[in-house]
């Protein structure tokens, strides 16, 4: 598979001359994954530590997720320009994490229309201030220009975008990593963009905003598309088989192990000790596995 590596410095754009590489990965005809690094947010990656999606149509481009900051959105724009001169007409927010929406204002200033689930917008409004406070510490001056801006078009469960020569299905299957997570299904290209419902190559994160009870069902909704091409929320474009192994199997293993812990009246302090070693190959495993287990325990003891 051919891959293009974009670095902002190569384009001599001062606003993000220090940005880390965004890998522009061809997926299929007219479809790309724009792959950011899998580490923490920092001034170099501009909160673009995630995977984004690009679809070209006869009438313009559709971007799945806008970047984690104004400058992060600028970096995405420059990456897009390495493969097309088409304008971005629609931007889809796949959820409530910062890199799924805090670049909205940049794209709206370019004339794009932003689409998101109602639950995602509610989550963005609820957590936006905390996200900006955290990013201020993590990004410093690189956060300059970033302001909260919400979707122009919202939907409850499903939105069908007829654009150019494509039908694009945007579906909110329920809470997963965040309350408003959605996936984007493009049948003509046999490709699904999963947002934070799917992580590959690195361990997923279970936070207070997540739902370990409903996340597996959200994955199953994605799997039901039968898509040949999966563009995850984190990691390289992949297959459904790998998506299941790195996300669904991880979640089900953790649910099983924590369920047994609760059933045997063990304490939350025992949660980080449950056996997750089968997933030790995932990046950031040591940093996140124990925390995931404790959060899962907190949620599951009330199921």
mmCIF file of C-alpha atoms in Angstrom:
data_model
loop_
_atom_site.group_PDB
_atom_site.id
_atom_site.type_symbol
_atom_site.label_atom_id
_atom_site.label_comp_id
_atom_site.label_asym_id
_atom_site.label_seq_id
_atom_site.Cartn_x
_atom_site.Cartn_y
_atom_site.Cartn_z
ATOM 1 C CA UNK A 1 0.000 0.000 0.000
ATOM 2 C CA UNK A 2 1.371 3.440 -0.953
ATOM 3 C CA UNK A 3 1.588 5.922 1.910
ATOM 4 C CA UNK A 4 2.281 9.640 1.810
ATOM 5 C CA UNK A 5 3.967 11.281 4.791
ATOM 6 C CA UNK A 6 3.000 14.897 5.243
ATOM 7 C CA UNK A 7 5.030 17.225 7.421
ATOM 8 C CA UNK A 8 3.986 20.793 7.912
ATOM 9 C CA UNK A 9 7.598 21.967 7.726
ATOM 10 C CA UNK A 10 7.841 20.692 4.167
ATOM 11 C CA UNK A 11 5.228 23.257 3.189
ATOM 12 C CA UNK A 12 6.999 26.053 5.110
ATOM 13 C CA UNK A 13 3.824 27.149 6.857
ATOM 14 C CA UNK A 14 4.919 29.031 10.014
ATOM 15 C CA UNK A 15 1.681 28.497 11.921
ATOM 16 C CA UNK A 16 2.456 24.816 12.327
ATOM 17 C CA UNK A 17 6.057 24.429 11.271
ATOM 18 C CA UNK A 18 6.676 22.229 14.294
ATOM 19 C CA UNK A 19 3.736 19.876 13.707
ATOM 20 C CA UNK A 20 4.386 16.156 13.767
ATOM 21 C CA UNK A 21 3.841 14.140 10.628
ATOM 22 C CA UNK A 22 0.326 13.275 9.573
ATOM 23 C CA UNK A 23 0.384 10.146 7.457
ATOM 24 C CA UNK A 24 -1.971 10.305 4.488
ATOM 25 C CA UNK A 25 -2.862 6.651 3.882
ATOM 26 C CA UNK A 26 -4.808 5.658 0.754
ATOM 27 C CA UNK A 27 -7.645 3.289 1.659
ATOM 28 C CA UNK A 28 -9.505 2.800 -1.606
ATOM 29 C CA UNK A 29 -10.536 4.924 -4.565
ATOM 30 C CA UNK A 30 -11.230 8.508 -3.371
ATOM 31 C CA UNK A 31 -10.820 7.568 0.296
ATOM 32 C CA UNK A 32 -7.932 8.301 2.660
ATOM 33 C CA UNK A 33 -7.102 7.897 6.317
ATOM 34 C CA UNK A 34 -5.119 10.789 7.792
ATOM 35 C CA UNK A 35 -3.243 9.144 10.624
ATOM 36 C CA UNK A 36 -1.914 11.132 13.563
ATOM 37 C CA UNK A 37 0.362 9.822 16.256
ATOM 38 C CA UNK A 38 -0.890 7.627 19.071
ATOM 39 C CA UNK A 39 0.752 9.529 21.932
ATOM 40 C CA UNK A 40 -0.595 12.215 24.261
ATOM 41 C CA UNK A 41 -1.595 15.638 22.965
ATOM 42 C CA UNK A 42 1.332 18.045 22.738
ATOM 43 C CA UNK A 43 2.409 21.279 21.010
ATOM 44 C CA UNK A 44 3.910 19.309 18.131
ATOM 45 C CA UNK A 45 0.839 17.236 17.237
ATOM 46 C CA UNK A 46 -1.600 20.106 17.932
ATOM 47 C CA UNK A 47 -4.066 17.627 19.532
ATOM 48 C CA UNK A 48 -4.240 15.703 16.244
ATOM 49 C CA UNK A 49 -3.312 12.490 18.068
ATOM 50 C CA UNK A 50 -6.023 10.518 16.296
ATOM 51 C CA UNK A 51 -7.019 9.206 12.879
ATOM 52 C CA UNK A 52 -9.182 11.299 10.551
ATOM 53 C CA UNK A 53 -10.917 10.444 7.277
ATOM 54 C CA UNK A 54 -11.266 12.036 3.850
ATOM 55 C CA UNK A 55 -13.753 11.164 1.099
ATOM 56 C CA UNK A 56 -13.809 12.849 -2.293
ATOM 57 C CA UNK A 57 -16.997 13.281 -4.290
ATOM 58 C CA UNK A 58 -17.864 14.934 -7.598
ATOM 59 C CA UNK A 59 -18.872 18.090 -5.691
ATOM 60 C CA UNK A 60 -16.171 18.403 -3.043
ATOM 61 C CA UNK A 61 -14.611 16.683 -0.048
ATOM 62 C CA UNK A 62 -16.060 15.270 3.162
ATOM 63 C CA UNK A 63 -13.790 15.289 6.224
ATOM 64 C CA UNK A 64 -14.406 12.948 9.114
ATOM 65 C CA UNK A 65 -13.331 14.878 12.231
ATOM 66 C CA UNK A 66 -11.889 18.391 12.132
ATOM 67 C CA UNK A 67 -8.731 18.214 14.263
ATOM 68 C CA UNK A 68 -8.121 19.033 17.910
ATOM 69 C CA UNK A 69 -7.429 22.751 17.602
ATOM 70 C CA UNK A 70 -7.493 25.621 15.104
ATOM 71 C CA UNK A 71 -3.869 24.963 14.188
ATOM 72 C CA UNK A 72 -4.553 21.239 14.135
ATOM 73 C CA UNK A 73 -7.277 21.901 11.551
ATOM 74 C CA UNK A 74 -4.808 23.970 9.527
ATOM 75 C CA UNK A 75 -2.412 21.030 9.596
ATOM 76 C CA UNK A 76 -5.177 18.718 8.353
ATOM 77 C CA UNK A 77 -5.968 21.165 5.557
ATOM 78 C CA UNK A 78 -2.342 21.106 4.427
ATOM 79 C CA UNK A 79 -2.335 17.304 4.543
ATOM 80 C CA UNK A 80 -5.500 17.214 2.430
ATOM 81 C CA UNK A 81 -3.856 19.491 -0.118
ATOM 82 C CA UNK A 82 -1.253 16.792 -0.786
ATOM 83 C CA UNK A 83 -3.967 14.661 -2.434
ATOM 84 C CA UNK A 84 -6.661 17.072 -3.676
ATOM 85 C CA UNK A 85 -7.479 20.711 -4.355
ATOM 86 C CA UNK A 86 -11.175 20.094 -3.726
ATOM 87 C CA UNK A 87 -12.684 22.201 -0.950
ATOM 88 C CA UNK A 88 -13.969 20.528 2.199
ATOM 89 C CA UNK A 89 -17.742 21.015 2.016
ATOM 90 C CA UNK A 90 -18.830 18.855 4.958
ATOM 91 C CA UNK A 91 -17.123 17.995 8.251
ATOM 92 C CA UNK A 92 -18.523 15.199 10.395
ATOM 93 C CA UNK A 93 -17.896 15.136 14.155
ATOM 94 C CA UNK A 94 -17.729 11.477 15.167
ATOM 95 C CA UNK A 95 -17.921 12.207 18.896
ATOM 96 C CA UNK A 96 -17.135 14.436 21.840
ATOM 97 C CA UNK A 97 -13.371 14.074 22.285
ATOM 98 C CA UNK A 98 -11.408 17.264 21.584
ATOM 99 C CA UNK A 99 -9.909 16.071 18.285
ATOM 100 C CA UNK A 100 -13.427 15.221 17.091
ATOM 101 C CA UNK A 101 -14.727 18.803 17.296
ATOM 102 C CA UNK A 102 -12.421 21.588 18.523
ATOM 103 C CA UNK A 103 -11.244 22.266 14.961
ATOM 104 C CA UNK A 104 -14.824 23.005 13.856
ATOM 105 C CA UNK A 105 -14.454 26.796 13.819
ATOM 106 C CA UNK A 106 -11.574 26.636 11.339
ATOM 107 C CA UNK A 107 -13.623 24.654 8.824
ATOM 108 C CA UNK A 108 -16.753 26.734 9.352
ATOM 109 C CA UNK A 109 -14.646 29.815 8.585
ATOM 110 C CA UNK A 110 -13.792 28.135 5.256
ATOM 111 C CA UNK A 111 -17.512 27.670 4.555
ATOM 112 C CA UNK A 112 -17.894 24.007 5.522
ATOM 113 C CA UNK A 113 -21.035 22.592 7.142
ATOM 114 C CA UNK A 114 -20.475 20.554 10.316
ATOM 115 C CA UNK A 115 -22.657 17.532 11.158
ATOM 116 C CA UNK A 116 -22.830 15.756 14.534
ATOM 117 C CA UNK A 117 -25.179 13.696 16.661
ATOM 118 C CA UNK A 118 -27.226 15.552 19.261
ATOM 119 C CA UNK A 119 -25.580 13.440 21.951
ATOM 120 C CA UNK A 120 -22.131 14.471 20.718
ATOM 121 C CA UNK A 121 -23.018 18.152 20.868
ATOM 122 C CA UNK A 122 -24.412 17.728 24.371
ATOM 123 C CA UNK A 123 -21.159 16.056 25.391
ATOM 124 C CA UNK A 124 -19.083 18.781 23.746
ATOM 125 C CA UNK A 125 -20.997 21.458 25.627
ATOM 126 C CA UNK A 126 -20.633 19.555 28.900
ATOM 127 C CA UNK A 127 -16.907 18.798 28.666
ATOM 128 C CA UNK A 128 -15.652 21.552 26.375
ATOM 129 C CA UNK A 129 -14.425 23.877 29.111
ATOM 130 C CA UNK A 130 -12.486 21.083 30.807
ATOM 131 C CA UNK A 131 -11.016 20.001 27.472
ATOM 132 C CA UNK A 132 -9.832 23.519 26.671
ATOM 133 C CA UNK A 133 -8.299 23.878 30.130
ATOM 134 C CA UNK A 134 -6.391 20.625 29.673
ATOM 135 C CA UNK A 135 -5.280 21.572 26.163
ATOM 136 C CA UNK A 136 -4.070 24.942 27.390
ATOM 137 C CA UNK A 137 -1.657 23.088 29.646
ATOM 138 C CA UNK A 138 -0.700 20.455 27.074
ATOM 139 C CA UNK A 139 -0.405 22.660 23.967
ATOM 140 C CA UNK A 140 0.460 26.077 25.391
ATOM 141 C CA UNK A 141 0.605 28.764 22.695
ATOM 142 C CA UNK A 142 -0.221 26.162 20.028
ATOM 143 C CA UNK A 143 -3.857 26.334 21.230
ATOM 144 C CA UNK A 144 -4.132 29.938 20.024
ATOM 145 C CA UNK A 145 -7.235 30.575 17.904
ATOM 146 C CA UNK A 146 -9.165 27.559 19.177
ATOM 147 C CA UNK A 147 -12.740 28.359 20.222
ATOM 148 C CA UNK A 148 -15.719 26.061 20.817
ATOM 149 C CA UNK A 149 -18.026 25.874 17.819
ATOM 150 C CA UNK A 150 -20.825 23.358 17.411
ATOM 151 C CA UNK A 151 -22.422 21.494 14.541
ATOM 152 C CA UNK A 152 -24.626 23.265 12.017
ATOM 153 C CA UNK A 153 -26.681 20.091 11.472
ATOM 154 C CA UNK A 154 -27.559 17.630 14.226
ATOM 155 C CA UNK A 155 -29.404 14.309 14.313
ATOM 156 C CA UNK A 156 -30.671 11.849 16.899
ATOM 157 C CA UNK A 157 -29.759 8.382 15.605
ATOM 158 C CA UNK A 158 -29.014 8.535 11.891
ATOM 159 C CA UNK A 159 -28.333 11.098 9.182
ATOM 160 C CA UNK A 160 -28.169 10.313 5.455
ATOM 161 C CA UNK A 161 -25.939 12.710 3.527
ATOM 162 C CA UNK A 162 -26.580 12.638 -0.215
ATOM 163 C CA UNK A 163 -23.646 14.515 -1.659
ATOM 164 C CA UNK A 164 -22.022 14.419 -5.051
ATOM 165 C CA UNK A 165 -22.346 10.893 -6.331
ATOM 166 C CA UNK A 166 -22.411 9.275 -2.880
ATOM 167 C CA UNK A 167 -24.783 8.256 -0.129
ATOM 168 C CA UNK A 168 -23.023 8.643 3.221
ATOM 169 C CA UNK A 169 -24.694 7.135 6.285
ATOM 170 C CA UNK A 170 -23.860 8.671 9.679
ATOM 171 C CA UNK A 171 -25.069 6.552 12.577
ATOM 172 C CA UNK A 172 -25.063 7.051 16.332
ATOM 173 C CA UNK A 173 -25.393 3.508 17.741
ATOM 174 C CA UNK A 174 -25.257 4.594 21.374
ATOM 175 C CA UNK A 175 -22.527 5.570 23.828
ATOM 176 C CA UNK A 176 -19.079 4.021 23.550
ATOM 177 C CA UNK A 177 -15.853 5.926 24.229
ATOM 178 C CA UNK A 178 -18.014 9.044 24.511
ATOM 179 C CA UNK A 179 -21.789 9.485 24.811
ATOM 180 C CA UNK A 180 -22.276 10.760 21.256
ATOM 181 C CA UNK A 181 -19.996 8.494 19.235
ATOM 182 C CA UNK A 182 -21.008 7.955 15.618
ATOM 183 C CA UNK A 183 -19.630 5.995 12.699
ATOM 184 C CA UNK A 184 -19.708 6.921 9.016
ATOM 185 C CA UNK A 185 -20.569 4.221 6.469
ATOM 186 C CA UNK A 186 -19.863 4.772 2.767
ATOM 187 C CA UNK A 187 -21.320 1.716 0.977
ATOM 188 C CA UNK A 188 -20.069 2.705 -2.476
ATOM 189 C CA UNK A 189 -16.496 2.468 -1.219
ATOM 190 C CA UNK A 190 -17.094 -0.409 1.224
ATOM 191 C CA UNK A 191 -15.517 1.772 3.917
ATOM 192 C CA UNK A 192 -16.532 2.626 7.469
ATOM 193 C CA UNK A 193 -15.023 5.420 9.556
ATOM 194 C CA UNK A 194 -15.450 4.439 13.181
ATOM 195 C CA UNK A 195 -14.352 7.417 15.249
ATOM 196 C CA UNK A 196 -13.467 6.412 18.793
ATOM 197 C CA UNK A 197 -15.612 3.277 18.726
ATOM 198 C CA UNK A 198 -12.574 1.465 17.301
ATOM 199 C CA UNK A 199 -8.926 1.654 18.322
ATOM 200 C CA UNK A 200 -6.250 -0.456 16.656
ATOM 201 C CA UNK A 201 -2.549 -0.818 17.435
ATOM 202 C CA UNK A 202 -2.955 1.004 20.768
ATOM 203 C CA UNK A 203 -5.068 0.173 23.788
ATOM 204 C CA UNK A 204 -8.395 1.979 23.963
ATOM 205 C CA UNK A 205 -9.120 4.323 26.841
ATOM 206 C CA UNK A 206 -12.105 3.917 29.160
ATOM 207 C CA UNK A 207 -12.896 7.208 30.861
ATOM 208 C CA UNK A 208 -15.671 8.512 33.057
ATOM 209 C CA UNK A 209 -17.474 9.643 29.893
ATOM 210 C CA UNK A 210 -17.290 6.130 28.399
ATOM 211 C CA UNK A 211 -19.805 3.289 28.589
ATOM 212 C CA UNK A 212 -18.281 -0.159 28.903
ATOM 213 C CA UNK A 213 -21.856 -1.514 29.006
ATOM 214 C CA UNK A 214 -22.829 -0.187 25.570
ATOM 215 C CA UNK A 215 -19.490 0.037 23.753
ATOM 216 C CA UNK A 216 -19.541 -3.610 22.558
ATOM 217 C CA UNK A 217 -22.949 -3.104 20.943
ATOM 218 C CA UNK A 218 -21.667 0.017 19.177
ATOM 219 C CA UNK A 219 -18.851 -2.083 17.738
ATOM 220 C CA UNK A 220 -21.331 -4.746 16.643
ATOM 221 C CA UNK A 221 -23.298 -2.078 14.753
ATOM 222 C CA UNK A 222 -20.128 -1.212 12.848
ATOM 223 C CA UNK A 223 -19.359 -4.874 12.226
ATOM 224 C CA UNK A 224 -22.851 -5.385 10.795
ATOM 225 C CA UNK A 225 -21.943 -3.153 7.838
ATOM 226 C CA UNK A 226 -19.535 -5.856 6.654
ATOM 227 C CA UNK A 227 -17.154 -3.116 5.507
ATOM 228 C CA UNK A 228 -13.974 -4.309 3.807
ATOM 229 C CA UNK A 229 -12.126 -1.151 4.852
ATOM 230 C CA UNK A 230 -12.092 0.163 8.418
ATOM 231 C CA UNK A 231 -10.715 3.604 9.256
ATOM 232 C CA UNK A 232 -10.429 3.588 13.062
ATOM 233 C CA UNK A 233 -10.358 6.474 15.497
ATOM 234 C CA UNK A 234 -6.747 5.658 16.350
ATOM 235 C CA UNK A 235 -4.242 3.728 14.249
ATOM 236 C CA UNK A 236 -3.855 2.797 10.603
ATOM 237 C CA UNK A 237 -6.711 1.895 8.290
ATOM 238 C CA UNK A 238 -7.328 -1.800 8.767
ATOM 239 C CA UNK A 239 -9.666 -4.765 8.479
ATOM 240 C CA UNK A 240 -12.727 -5.640 10.523
ATOM 241 C CA UNK A 241 -10.826 -8.633 11.868
ATOM 242 C CA UNK A 242 -8.129 -6.470 13.414
ATOM 243 C CA UNK A 243 -10.705 -3.967 14.653
ATOM 244 C CA UNK A 244 -12.495 -6.771 16.478
ATOM 245 C CA UNK A 245 -9.273 -8.133 17.960
ATOM 246 C CA UNK A 246 -7.961 -4.811 19.243
ATOM 247 C CA UNK A 247 -11.253 -3.272 20.398
ATOM 248 C CA UNK A 248 -14.159 -5.703 20.821
ATOM 249 C CA UNK A 249 -12.130 -8.595 22.174
ATOM 250 C CA UNK A 250 -10.355 -6.276 24.587
ATOM 251 C CA UNK A 251 -13.653 -4.892 25.886
ATOM 252 C CA UNK A 252 -15.237 -8.324 26.282
ATOM 253 C CA UNK A 253 -12.194 -9.727 28.072
ATOM 254 C CA UNK A 254 -12.184 -6.797 30.480
ATOM 255 C CA UNK A 255 -15.919 -7.085 31.098
ATOM 256 C CA UNK A 256 -15.538 -10.790 31.839
ATOM 257 C CA UNK A 257 -12.600 -10.354 34.211
ATOM 258 C CA UNK A 258 -14.141 -7.429 36.083
ATOM 259 C CA UNK A 259 -17.509 -9.218 36.238
ATOM 260 C CA UNK A 260 -15.845 -12.164 37.956
ATOM 261 C CA UNK A 261 -14.115 -9.800 40.375
ATOM 262 C CA UNK A 262 -17.423 -8.199 41.336
ATOM 263 C CA UNK A 263 -19.233 -11.536 41.595
ATOM 264 C CA UNK A 264 -16.627 -12.765 44.081
ATOM 265 C CA UNK A 265 -16.897 -9.602 46.201
ATOM 266 C CA UNK A 266 -13.389 -8.427 45.402
ATOM 267 C CA UNK A 267 -12.464 -4.778 45.928
ATOM 268 C CA UNK A 268 -11.817 -2.124 43.255
ATOM 269 C CA UNK A 269 -8.169 -2.113 44.347
ATOM 270 C CA UNK A 270 -7.917 -5.595 42.838
ATOM 271 C CA UNK A 271 -9.170 -4.398 39.461
ATOM 272 C CA UNK A 272 -5.771 -3.397 38.011
ATOM 273 C CA UNK A 273 -4.506 -6.907 38.774
ATOM 274 C CA UNK A 274 -6.948 -8.703 36.441
ATOM 275 C CA UNK A 275 -5.287 -10.524 33.573
ATOM 276 C CA UNK A 276 -5.180 -8.373 30.455
ATOM 277 C CA UNK A 277 -1.863 -9.771 29.268
ATOM 278 C CA UNK A 278 -3.309 -11.076 25.999
ATOM 279 C CA UNK A 279 -3.472 -7.440 24.904
ATOM 280 C CA UNK A 280 -0.003 -6.454 26.053
ATOM 281 C CA UNK A 281 1.019 -5.990 22.417
ATOM 282 C CA UNK A 282 -1.091 -2.822 22.193
ATOM 283 C CA UNK A 283 0.718 0.487 22.514
ATOM 284 C CA UNK A 284 0.208 2.336 25.829
ATOM 285 C CA UNK A 285 -0.872 -0.902 27.502
ATOM 286 C CA UNK A 286 1.192 -0.299 30.637
ATOM 287 C CA UNK A 287 -0.093 3.266 30.973
ATOM 288 C CA UNK A 288 -3.801 2.559 30.524
ATOM 289 C CA UNK A 289 -4.705 -1.056 31.312
ATOM 290 C CA UNK A 290 -4.911 -0.590 35.076
ATOM 291 C CA UNK A 291 -6.899 2.617 34.836
ATOM 292 C CA UNK A 292 -9.287 1.004 32.352
ATOM 293 C CA UNK A 293 -9.886 -1.840 34.800
ATOM 294 C CA UNK A 294 -10.691 0.493 37.687
ATOM 295 C CA UNK A 295 -13.083 2.563 35.584
ATOM 296 C CA UNK A 296 -14.759 -0.605 34.328
ATOM 297 C CA UNK A 297 -15.207 -1.786 37.916
ATOM 298 C CA UNK A 298 -16.793 1.523 38.922
ATOM 299 C CA UNK A 299 -19.274 1.308 36.052
ATOM 300 C CA UNK A 300 -20.052 -2.396 36.267
ATOM 301 C CA UNK A 301 -20.704 -2.603 39.993
ATOM 302 C CA UNK A 302 -23.900 -0.638 39.364
ATOM 303 C CA UNK A 303 -25.120 -2.662 36.367
#
